[in-house]
mmCIF file of C-alpha atoms in Angstrom:
data_model
loop_
_atom_site.group_PDB
_atom_site.id
_atom_site.type_symbol
_atom_site.label_atom_id
_atom_site.label_comp_id
_atom_site.label_asym_id
_atom_site.label_seq_id
_atom_site.Cartn_x
_atom_site.Cartn_y
_atom_site.Cartn_z
ATOM 1 C CA MET A 140 146.240 80.233 133.367
ATOM 2 C CA LYS A 141 145.530 81.543 136.393
ATOM 3 C CA LYS A 142 145.790 85.217 134.917
ATOM 4 C CA LEU A 143 144.122 84.322 131.937
ATOM 5 C CA LEU A 144 141.243 83.408 133.963
ATOM 6 C CA GLY A 145 141.444 86.144 136.205
ATOM 7 C CA GLY A 146 141.530 88.672 133.207
ATOM 8 C CA ALA A 147 138.365 86.920 131.860
ATOM 9 C CA ARG A 148 136.743 87.359 135.134
ATOM 10 C CA ARG A 149 137.591 90.793 135.319
ATOM 11 C CA ARG A 150 136.470 91.452 132.030
ATOM 12 C CA ALA A 151 133.457 89.466 132.335
ATOM 13 C CA ALA A 152 132.676 91.613 135.640
ATOM 14 C CA LEU A 153 133.274 94.807 133.799
ATOM 15 C CA VAL A 154 130.697 93.669 130.742
ATOM 16 C CA GLY A 155 128.336 92.977 133.375
ATOM 17 C CA GLY A 156 128.466 96.192 135.079
ATOM 18 C CA ALA A 157 128.565 97.957 131.814
ATOM 19 C CA VAL A 158 125.104 96.144 131.043
ATOM 20 C CA VAL A 159 123.780 97.469 134.465
ATOM 21 C CA VAL A 160 124.123 100.312 133.994
ATOM 22 C CA LEU A 161 122.505 100.538 130.798
ATOM 23 C CA VAL A 162 119.801 98.895 131.901
ATOM 24 C CA ALA A 163 119.621 100.968 134.899
ATOM 25 C CA ALA A 164 120.179 104.367 132.174
ATOM 26 C CA GLY A 165 117.293 102.944 130.203
ATOM 27 C CA ALA A 166 114.853 102.207 133.257
ATOM 28 C CA GLY A 167 116.005 106.032 134.292
ATOM 29 C CA THR A 168 114.742 107.571 130.617
ATOM 30 C CA TRP A 169 111.753 105.118 129.937
ATOM 31 C CA ALA A 170 110.344 106.388 133.332
ATOM 32 C CA THR A 171 111.017 110.269 132.456
ATOM 33 C CA ASP A 172 109.734 109.650 128.961
ATOM 34 C CA THR A 173 113.055 110.942 127.225
ATOM 35 C CA TRP A 174 114.652 109.767 124.602
ATOM 36 C CA PRO A 175 115.754 106.724 123.386
ATOM 37 C CA PHE A 176 112.634 105.276 125.476
ATOM 38 C CA ASP A 177 110.029 107.778 125.636
ATOM 39 C CA GLY A 178 107.567 105.153 127.112
ATOM 40 C CA LYS A 179 104.597 106.172 124.082
ATOM 41 C CA ASP A 180 103.291 104.034 121.566
ATOM 42 C CA SER A 181 103.217 104.753 118.559
ATOM 43 C CA TYR A 182 100.379 103.473 115.722
ATOM 44 C CA CYS A 183 99.879 103.131 111.680
ATOM 45 C CA TRP A 184 103.156 102.888 111.011
ATOM 46 C CA GLY A 185 104.636 105.487 113.062
ATOM 47 C CA ALA A 186 102.343 108.477 112.265
ATOM 48 C CA TRP A 187 100.086 108.659 115.451
ATOM 49 C CA LYS A 188 101.801 108.586 118.859
ATOM 50 C CA GLU A 189 99.704 108.139 122.037
ATOM 51 C CA ASP A 190 98.819 111.160 123.987
ATOM 52 C CA SER A 191 99.228 112.991 120.478
ATOM 53 C CA GLY A 192 96.227 115.318 120.717
ATOM 54 C CA PRO A 193 92.977 113.184 119.969
ATOM 55 C CA GLY A 194 90.862 111.627 122.286
ATOM 56 C CA PHE A 195 91.307 107.771 121.190
ATOM 57 C CA LEU A 196 95.109 107.795 121.708
ATOM 58 C CA SER A 197 95.169 109.722 124.698
ATOM 59 C CA GLY A 198 96.052 108.085 128.265
ATOM 60 C CA GLU A 199 92.642 108.961 129.635
ATOM 61 C CA ALA A 200 90.655 106.375 127.043
ATOM 62 C CA LEU A 201 92.308 103.738 129.339
ATOM 63 C CA ASP A 202 90.776 105.304 132.625
ATOM 64 C CA GLU A 203 87.968 103.021 132.483
ATOM 65 C CA ASP A 204 87.953 99.422 134.007
ATOM 66 C CA ASN A 205 89.634 96.992 131.668
ATOM 67 C CA ALA A 206 90.202 99.417 129.666
ATOM 68 C CA SER A 207 92.328 98.681 126.440
ATOM 69 C CA ARG A 208 94.102 100.012 123.423
ATOM 70 C CA THR A 209 95.445 97.603 120.804
ATOM 71 C CA SER A 210 95.998 98.032 117.186
ATOM 72 C CA LYS A 211 97.232 95.964 113.791
ATOM 73 C CA GLU A 212 98.756 97.490 111.070
ATOM 74 C CA THR A 213 99.701 96.061 107.118
ATOM 75 C CA ALA A 214 101.867 98.750 105.540
ATOM 76 C CA PRO A 215 102.193 99.322 101.948
ATOM 77 C CA THR A 216 104.901 98.662 99.996
ATOM 78 C CA PRO A 217 106.492 98.980 96.248
ATOM 79 C CA ARG A 218 105.337 95.729 95.150
ATOM 80 C CA GLN A 219 102.278 95.511 97.345
ATOM 81 C CA PRO A 220 100.878 99.644 97.758
ATOM 82 C CA ARG A 221 97.831 98.622 99.657
ATOM 83 C CA GLY A 222 97.956 98.937 103.869
ATOM 84 C CA ARG A 223 95.188 99.119 106.665
ATOM 85 C CA CYS A 224 95.775 100.007 110.407
ATOM 86 C CA THR A 225 93.344 99.672 113.025
ATOM 87 C CA VAL A 226 93.711 101.385 116.558
ATOM 88 C CA ALA A 227 90.437 99.968 118.680
ATOM 89 C CA LEU A 228 90.050 100.634 122.500
ATOM 90 C CA HIS A 229 87.575 98.360 124.574
ATOM 91 C CA SER A 230 86.278 99.086 128.273
ATOM 92 C CA GLU A 231 83.817 97.342 130.683
ATOM 93 C CA ARG A 232 81.979 99.656 133.141
ATOM 94 C CA PHE A 233 78.473 98.972 135.385
ATOM 95 C CA SER A 234 76.115 101.463 134.628
ATOM 96 C CA SER A 235 73.920 103.010 138.321
ATOM 97 C CA GLY A 236 71.525 100.121 137.859
ATOM 98 C CA GLY A 237 74.221 97.424 137.885
ATOM 99 C CA ASP A 238 74.061 96.328 134.346
ATOM 100 C CA LYS A 239 77.317 96.054 132.311
ATOM 101 C CA VAL A 240 77.851 98.360 129.722
ATOM 102 C CA VAL A 241 80.721 97.250 126.933
ATOM 103 C CA GLU A 242 82.460 100.628 125.446
ATOM 104 C CA LYS A 243 84.152 100.349 121.594
ATOM 105 C CA THR A 244 86.138 102.440 119.672
ATOM 106 C CA GLU A 245 87.463 101.739 116.458
ATOM 107 C CA VAL A 246 89.562 103.819 114.127
ATOM 108 C CA THR A 247 90.700 102.440 110.433
ATOM 109 C CA VAL A 248 93.354 103.689 108.040
ATOM 110 C CA ASP A 249 92.821 102.667 104.383
ATOM 111 C CA TYR A 250 95.618 103.413 101.759
ATOM 112 C CA GLY A 251 94.856 101.848 98.342
ATOM 113 C CA PRO A 252 92.968 102.825 95.001
ATOM 114 C CA ALA A 253 89.747 103.768 94.110
ATOM 115 C CA PRO A 254 87.523 100.761 93.617
ATOM 116 C CA GLU A 255 87.665 99.074 90.179
ATOM 117 C CA SER A 256 84.457 98.419 90.146
ATOM 118 C CA ALA A 257 82.600 101.678 88.572
ATOM 119 C CA ALA A 258 79.572 101.007 90.887
ATOM 120 C CA ARG A 259 81.374 100.208 94.260
ATOM 121 C CA ARG A 260 83.382 103.410 93.238
ATOM 122 C CA MET A 261 80.446 105.820 92.802
ATOM 123 C CA GLU A 262 79.256 104.652 96.474
ATOM 124 C CA TRP A 263 82.910 105.017 97.918
ATOM 125 C CA ILE A 264 83.230 108.576 96.600
ATOM 126 C CA GLY A 265 79.917 109.343 97.473
ATOM 127 C CA GLY A 266 80.285 108.003 101.383
ATOM 128 C CA TYR A 267 83.717 110.254 101.897
ATOM 129 C CA LEU A 268 83.186 113.462 99.769
ATOM 130 C CA GLY A 269 78.918 113.974 100.109
ATOM 131 C CA ASP A 270 76.684 114.556 103.606
ATOM 132 C CA ARG A 271 78.749 116.567 105.991
ATOM 133 C CA ALA A 272 82.396 116.297 104.148
ATOM 134 C CA MET A 273 84.149 119.619 103.976
ATOM 135 C CA PRO A 274 87.200 120.581 102.168
ATOM 136 C CA LEU A 275 90.690 119.729 103.676
ATOM 137 C CA PRO A 276 92.414 123.601 103.262
ATOM 138 C CA ASP A 277 95.487 124.125 102.046
ATOM 139 C CA SER A 278 94.724 122.423 98.352
ATOM 140 C CA LEU A 279 94.538 119.357 99.713
ATOM 141 C CA PRO A 280 92.532 116.814 97.684
ATOM 142 C CA GLY A 281 90.384 115.775 100.297
ATOM 143 C CA VAL A 282 87.501 115.955 102.629
ATOM 144 C CA SER A 283 86.641 115.209 106.212
ATOM 145 C CA ASP A 284 83.252 115.393 108.163
ATOM 146 C CA GLY A 285 84.678 114.918 111.762
ATOM 147 C CA ARG A 286 84.124 111.369 111.994
ATOM 148 C CA SER A 287 85.634 110.427 108.859
ATOM 149 C CA GLY A 288 88.002 111.524 105.796
ATOM 150 C CA LEU A 289 89.873 111.161 102.465
ATOM 151 C CA LEU A 290 92.823 112.410 100.882
ATOM 152 C CA VAL A 291 94.033 111.352 97.381
ATOM 153 C CA LEU A 292 97.769 111.222 97.010
ATOM 154 C CA PRO A 293 99.813 113.181 94.427
ATOM 155 C CA LYS A 294 99.991 111.628 90.993
ATOM 156 C CA GLY A 295 103.079 109.318 91.695
ATOM 157 C CA CYS A 296 101.061 106.874 93.808
ATOM 158 C CA ASP A 297 98.447 106.260 90.883
ATOM 159 C CA THR A 298 98.548 102.632 90.187
ATOM 160 C CA HIS A 299 99.619 101.465 86.731
ATOM 161 C CA ASP A 300 95.811 101.924 85.416
ATOM 162 C CA GLY A 301 95.696 105.266 86.292
ATOM 163 C CA ARG A 302 93.644 105.201 89.608
ATOM 164 C CA PRO A 303 94.748 107.340 92.099
ATOM 165 C CA THR A 304 95.737 106.598 95.445
ATOM 166 C CA ALA A 305 93.970 107.842 98.711
ATOM 167 C CA VAL A 306 94.104 107.431 102.373
ATOM 168 C CA THR A 307 90.656 106.895 104.258
ATOM 169 C CA LEU A 308 89.817 107.197 107.754
ATOM 170 C CA ASP A 309 86.525 105.721 109.228
ATOM 171 C CA SER A 310 85.393 105.112 112.830
ATOM 172 C CA THR A 311 82.918 103.884 114.787
ATOM 173 C CA ALA A 312 81.637 104.002 118.599
ATOM 174 C CA GLU A 313 79.179 102.524 120.831
ATOM 175 C CA SER A 314 77.938 101.728 124.312
ATOM 176 C CA VAL A 315 76.639 98.430 124.511
ATOM 177 C CA TYR A 316 73.965 97.527 126.803
ATOM 178 C CA SER A 317 72.339 94.380 127.782
ATOM 179 C CA ASP A 318 68.734 95.534 125.371
ATOM 180 C CA SER A 319 70.225 98.165 123.272
ATOM 181 C CA THR A 320 73.508 99.818 121.377
ATOM 182 C CA MET A 321 73.799 103.442 121.466
ATOM 183 C CA PRO A 322 76.295 105.482 119.450
ATOM 184 C CA GLY A 323 79.175 107.444 120.862
ATOM 185 C CA ASP A 324 81.973 109.379 119.909
ATOM 186 C CA ALA A 325 85.250 108.225 118.582
ATOM 187 C CA GLY A 326 87.456 111.005 120.045
ATOM 188 C CA LEU A 327 88.976 111.812 117.324
ATOM 189 C CA GLY A 328 88.750 115.943 117.685
ATOM 190 C CA GLY A 329 86.576 116.957 114.754
ATOM 191 C CA SER A 330 87.638 117.743 111.494
ATOM 192 C CA PRO A 331 90.842 119.612 112.158
ATOM 193 C CA SER A 332 92.310 116.918 114.106
ATOM 194 C CA VAL A 333 91.387 114.702 111.147
ATOM 195 C CA ALA A 334 93.073 116.735 108.791
ATOM 196 C CA ARG A 335 96.164 116.164 110.579
ATOM 197 C CA LEU A 336 95.502 112.736 111.490
ATOM 198 C CA LEU A 337 95.313 111.866 107.248
ATOM 199 C CA VAL A 338 98.200 114.125 106.726
ATOM 200 C CA ALA A 339 100.521 112.360 109.107
ATOM 201 C CA VAL A 340 99.450 108.740 107.944
ATOM 202 C CA ALA A 341 99.397 109.760 104.254
ATOM 203 C CA ASN A 342 103.663 110.871 104.480
ATOM 204 C CA HIS A 343 104.410 107.706 106.282
ATOM 205 C CA ALA A 344 102.224 105.484 104.182
ATOM 206 C CA MET A 345 103.872 107.344 101.244
ATOM 207 C CA GLU A 346 107.348 106.735 102.228
ATOM 208 C CA LYS A 347 106.488 102.707 103.000
ATOM 209 C CA ALA A 348 105.148 102.629 99.600
ATOM 210 C CA GLY A 349 108.018 104.298 97.496
ATOM 211 C CA CYS A 350 105.984 107.218 96.420
ATOM 212 C CA ALA A 351 106.434 110.291 98.953
ATOM 213 C CA PRO A 352 106.870 113.438 97.389
ATOM 214 C CA ASP A 353 110.129 115.067 97.759
ATOM 215 C CA THR A 354 107.895 117.717 100.157
ATOM 216 C CA PRO A 355 105.787 116.400 102.678
ATOM 217 C CA LEU A 356 102.298 116.991 102.657
ATOM 218 C CA LYS A 357 100.865 119.361 105.433
ATOM 219 C CA VAL A 358 98.116 121.336 106.911
ATOM 220 C CA ASP A 359 98.448 124.804 108.380
ATOM 221 C CA SER A 360 94.859 126.681 107.776
ATOM 222 C CA PRO A 361 91.599 126.175 109.771
ATOM 223 C CA VAL A 362 89.165 123.757 108.431
ATOM 224 C CA LEU A 363 86.118 124.883 107.054
ATOM 225 C CA THR A 364 83.083 124.230 108.691
ATOM 226 C CA LEU A 365 79.355 123.876 107.649
ATOM 227 C CA SER A 366 77.747 127.193 107.094
ATOM 228 C CA GLU A 367 74.175 125.439 107.407
ATOM 229 C CA SER A 368 72.526 122.876 109.904
ATOM 230 C CA ARG A 369 70.239 120.523 108.818
ATOM 231 C CA GLU A 370 67.351 121.407 107.554
ATOM 232 C CA THR A 371 63.590 119.397 107.987
ATOM 233 C CA PHE A 372 60.664 121.915 107.410
ATOM 234 C CA PHE A 373 61.255 122.578 103.459
ATOM 235 C CA THR A 374 59.990 121.753 100.104
ATOM 236 C CA ARG A 375 62.673 122.692 97.824
ATOM 237 C CA ALA A 376 65.788 120.962 99.091
ATOM 238 C CA CYS A 377 69.453 122.484 99.302
ATOM 239 C CA ARG A 378 67.398 125.700 97.754
ATOM 240 C CA ILE A 379 68.190 124.548 94.369
ATOM 241 C CA ARG A 380 65.186 125.175 91.700
ATOM 242 C CA GLY A 381 64.429 121.811 90.225
ATOM 243 C CA LEU A 382 64.706 120.046 93.650
ATOM 244 C CA GLU A 383 61.100 120.744 94.926
ATOM 245 C CA LEU A 384 59.779 117.174 97.067
ATOM 246 C CA GLY A 385 56.327 118.064 97.551
ATOM 247 C CA LYS A 386 54.361 116.371 100.342
ATOM 248 C CA GLU A 387 57.661 113.647 100.260
ATOM 249 C CA ALA A 388 59.329 116.282 101.907
ATOM 250 C CA GLU A 389 57.536 116.337 105.143
ATOM 251 C CA ASP A 390 59.446 113.098 106.024
ATOM 252 C CA LEU A 391 62.656 114.209 104.843
ATOM 253 C CA ALA A 392 65.505 116.033 106.164
ATOM 254 C CA TYR A 393 68.720 117.718 103.719
ATOM 255 C CA GLN A 394 71.737 118.871 104.276
ATOM 256 C CA VAL A 395 74.111 121.575 102.453
ATOM 257 C CA GLY A 396 77.641 120.766 102.328
ATOM 258 C CA PRO A 397 80.383 122.861 101.046
ATOM 259 C CA VAL A 398 79.314 125.485 97.924
ATOM 260 C CA THR A 399 82.633 125.844 96.197
ATOM 261 C CA ARG A 400 84.274 125.731 92.598
ATOM 262 C CA ASP A 401 85.720 122.475 93.340
ATOM 263 C CA LEU A 402 82.937 120.874 95.527
ATOM 264 C CA GLN A 403 79.171 120.917 95.790
ATOM 265 C CA SER A 404 76.843 118.575 97.916
ATOM 266 C CA CYS A 405 73.446 117.924 98.663
ATOM 267 C CA SER A 406 72.169 115.196 100.721
ATOM 268 C CA VAL A 407 68.415 114.529 101.176
ATOM 269 C CA ARG A 408 67.871 111.948 103.996
ATOM 270 C CA GLN A 409 65.076 110.017 105.971
ATOM 271 C CA VAL A 410 64.221 111.574 108.827
ATOM 272 C CA ARG A 411 63.317 108.532 110.688
ATOM 273 C CA GLY A 412 66.054 105.725 110.236
ATOM 274 C CA ASP A 413 68.838 108.137 108.524
ATOM 275 C CA GLY A 414 67.781 106.124 105.668
ATOM 276 C CA ARG A 415 69.497 107.832 102.061
ATOM 277 C CA TYR A 416 66.881 109.387 99.850
ATOM 278 C CA PHE A 417 69.511 110.617 97.485
ATOM 279 C CA ASP A 418 72.753 112.248 97.654
ATOM 280 C CA ALA A 419 73.929 114.637 94.707
ATOM 281 C CA LEU A 420 77.228 115.757 94.560
ATOM 282 C CA MET A 421 79.230 117.873 92.002
ATOM 283 C CA VAL A 422 83.195 117.410 91.540
ATOM 284 C CA ALA A 423 85.720 119.723 89.707
ATOM 285 C CA GLU A 424 88.945 119.971 92.075
ATOM 286 C CA PRO A 425 91.539 118.011 89.581
ATOM 287 C CA ARG A 426 92.799 114.990 92.361
ATOM 288 C CA LEU A 427 89.314 114.436 93.516
ATOM 289 C CA ALA A 428 87.964 114.449 89.913
ATOM 290 C CA ALA A 429 90.341 111.932 89.087
ATOM 291 C CA LEU A 430 88.791 109.704 91.511
ATOM 292 C CA PHE A 431 86.152 109.317 88.303
ATOM 293 C CA ASP A 432 88.952 108.731 85.591
ATOM 294 C CA GLY A 433 87.397 105.453 83.671
ATOM 295 C CA ALA A 434 84.064 105.314 85.234
ATOM 296 C CA THR A 435 82.138 107.400 83.466
ATOM 297 C CA GLY A 436 81.958 106.015 79.792
ATOM 298 C CA SER A 437 82.807 107.258 76.641
ATOM 299 C CA LYS A 438 79.395 108.671 75.255
ATOM 300 C CA ALA A 439 76.372 110.869 76.911
ATOM 301 C CA PRO A 440 74.468 108.844 78.820
ATOM 302 C CA ALA A 441 70.935 109.381 77.334
ATOM 303 C CA ARG A 442 69.684 111.918 74.302
ATOM 304 C CA GLY A 443 70.679 115.803 74.842
ATOM 305 C CA TRP A 444 73.002 115.531 77.763
ATOM 306 C CA ARG A 445 76.673 116.439 77.338
ATOM 307 C CA GLY A 446 79.701 115.188 77.637
ATOM 308 C CA THR A 447 80.501 111.548 78.981
ATOM 309 C CA GLY A 448 78.261 109.591 81.562
ATOM 310 C CA VAL A 449 75.896 106.345 82.641
ATOM 311 C CA PHE A 450 72.403 106.286 84.171
ATOM 312 C CA ALA A 451 72.804 102.846 86.376
ATOM 313 C CA ASP A 452 70.311 101.316 88.820
ATOM 314 C CA THR A 453 72.136 102.516 91.795
ATOM 315 C CA TYR A 454 73.837 105.788 90.642
ATOM 316 C CA LYS A 455 74.082 108.465 87.615
ATOM 317 C CA VAL A 456 77.182 109.901 86.783
ATOM 318 C CA VAL A 457 77.935 112.385 84.149
ATOM 319 C CA ARG A 458 81.135 114.268 83.473
ATOM 320 C CA ALA A 459 81.451 117.380 81.027
ATOM 321 C CA ASP A 460 83.950 120.082 80.204
ATOM 322 C CA CYS A 461 83.658 123.233 82.232
ATOM 323 C CA ALA A 462 86.016 126.122 81.254
ATOM 324 C CA GLY A 463 88.964 123.660 80.784
ATOM 325 C CA ARG A 464 88.427 122.068 83.930
ATOM 326 C CA PRO A 465 86.790 118.673 84.646
ATOM 327 C CA PHE A 466 83.192 119.154 85.642
ATOM 328 C CA THR A 467 81.372 115.775 87.425
ATOM 329 C CA VAL A 468 78.305 115.778 88.661
ATOM 330 C CA LEU A 469 76.938 112.285 90.743
ATOM 331 C CA MET A 470 73.667 111.130 92.059
ATOM 332 C CA LEU A 471 73.234 108.176 94.218
ATOM 333 C CA ALA A 472 70.239 106.439 95.002
ATOM 334 C CA PRO A 473 67.758 107.701 91.798
ATOM 335 C CA SER A 474 66.140 104.759 91.097
ATOM 336 C CA LEU A 475 64.257 104.436 94.156
ATOM 337 C CA HIS A 476 63.178 107.902 94.825
ATOM 338 C CA GLU A 477 63.670 109.924 91.549
ATOM 339 C CA THR A 478 60.077 110.395 90.044
ATOM 340 C CA ARG A 479 60.985 113.530 88.444
ATOM 341 C CA PRO A 480 64.035 115.084 86.904
ATOM 342 C CA TYR A 481 66.193 115.835 90.329
ATOM 343 C CA PHE A 482 69.654 115.019 88.659
ATOM 344 C CA ALA A 483 69.382 117.104 85.719
ATOM 345 C CA ALA A 484 68.062 120.254 87.901
ATOM 346 C CA PHE A 485 71.281 119.608 90.418
ATOM 347 C CA ALA A 486 73.706 119.323 87.191
ATOM 348 C CA ASN A 487 72.268 122.207 85.554
ATOM 349 C CA ALA A 488 72.127 124.416 88.561
ATOM 350 C CA VAL A 489 75.576 123.870 89.531
ATOM 351 C CA ALA A 490 77.116 124.446 86.394
ATOM 352 C CA ARG A 491 74.904 127.200 86.330
ATOM 353 C CA ARG A 492 76.393 128.904 89.572
ATOM 354 C CA VAL A 493 79.957 127.992 88.437
ATOM 355 C CA GLY A 494 79.789 129.583 84.866
ATOM 356 C CA CYS A 495 79.111 126.391 82.510
ATOM 357 C CA ALA A 496 76.928 125.560 79.680
ATOM 358 C CA PRO A 497 74.121 123.438 81.038
ATOM 359 C CA VAL A 498 74.927 119.734 81.420
ATOM 360 C CA ALA A 499 71.441 118.452 80.913
ATOM 361 C CA PRO A 500 68.343 118.568 78.664
ATOM 362 C CA VAL A 501 66.893 122.171 79.568
ATOM 363 C CA ALA A 502 62.826 122.039 79.779
ATOM 364 C CA PRO A 503 61.116 124.138 77.451
ATOM 365 C CA VAL A 504 59.738 127.244 79.252
ATOM 366 C CA ALA A 505 56.006 127.212 79.333
ATOM 367 C CA PRO A 506 54.714 130.245 77.844
ATOM 368 C CA GLY A 507 54.496 133.556 80.449
ATOM 369 C CA GLY A 508 56.164 131.067 82.765
ATOM 370 C CA SER A 509 59.957 131.519 83.799
ATOM 371 C CA ASP A 510 63.000 129.328 84.235
ATOM 372 C CA ARG A 511 63.554 131.241 88.074
#
């Protein structure tokens, strides 16, 4: 019996010693940031890692007093193909005058289909594809403006009713003072960084949802940048004939977005308050155009228009064929300000530029006049 007890004690001591060695080894690898414990947190289903590039993921983001970075996530699954992850930064400091300042940053990713309601979908599309958004490189069907982005996923991830699934990224940053709140930089690193963040999270999300393609998505090429800055003194918005805004232009500014065969946008904003006057958008890239599937009606929106479309209170959308490709034009917030046929002017100007027949009715040219 004593021999048995002694053997048991020796085995226990050996096991205990082995555990101590493993714990010590683990402590060493954690301290030196080597496998299997590299000491780095990961976010958004493992797609992003601490200190991987963007400022909001860096260690420096936690240098402020009482700074913290937290995350929440719900992963998509084959049975529930929706997901969301949020990375939030929070810190507190005191200004030179002794006032408390709270810094808040939040980066949110959503995985899921385009909204089902047509009105919500038009606003959703315009919110990502309009204004300062530029196309992603390497034929990726998506856009980014450096603060947000959208990437439409391959057809294998579409819903049963045919709506495409997309990954969207949004960010907010603000400094809250005792008497005011000031917007800030979320630390995404600009459009090239947003493109990489979108692709990384899309690949991980598709794996979770069970619809990942055989070859992961990737981004290698540079991201296009806006060729023009915001214009505040003008009469003709985005230099498009028919978008002459007259005296109203004194209080407006316009932004020319991309001007390609796949995407074109023109955004007009109030100078004060940054309120929307209108957003005009043309989409022809097939996967981006698929976002409009089922939401453009089954007949022409009005007499003389080509294709199918809907004229609603807050948006106008028309889809037509252009040399075998889908050609969709959208204008948001037309009923509030459109006292002239701005949508028709935009639609026909873009159609003419890409070599398509007019989409809107063409107004007769007065004798001796010109359509140029």
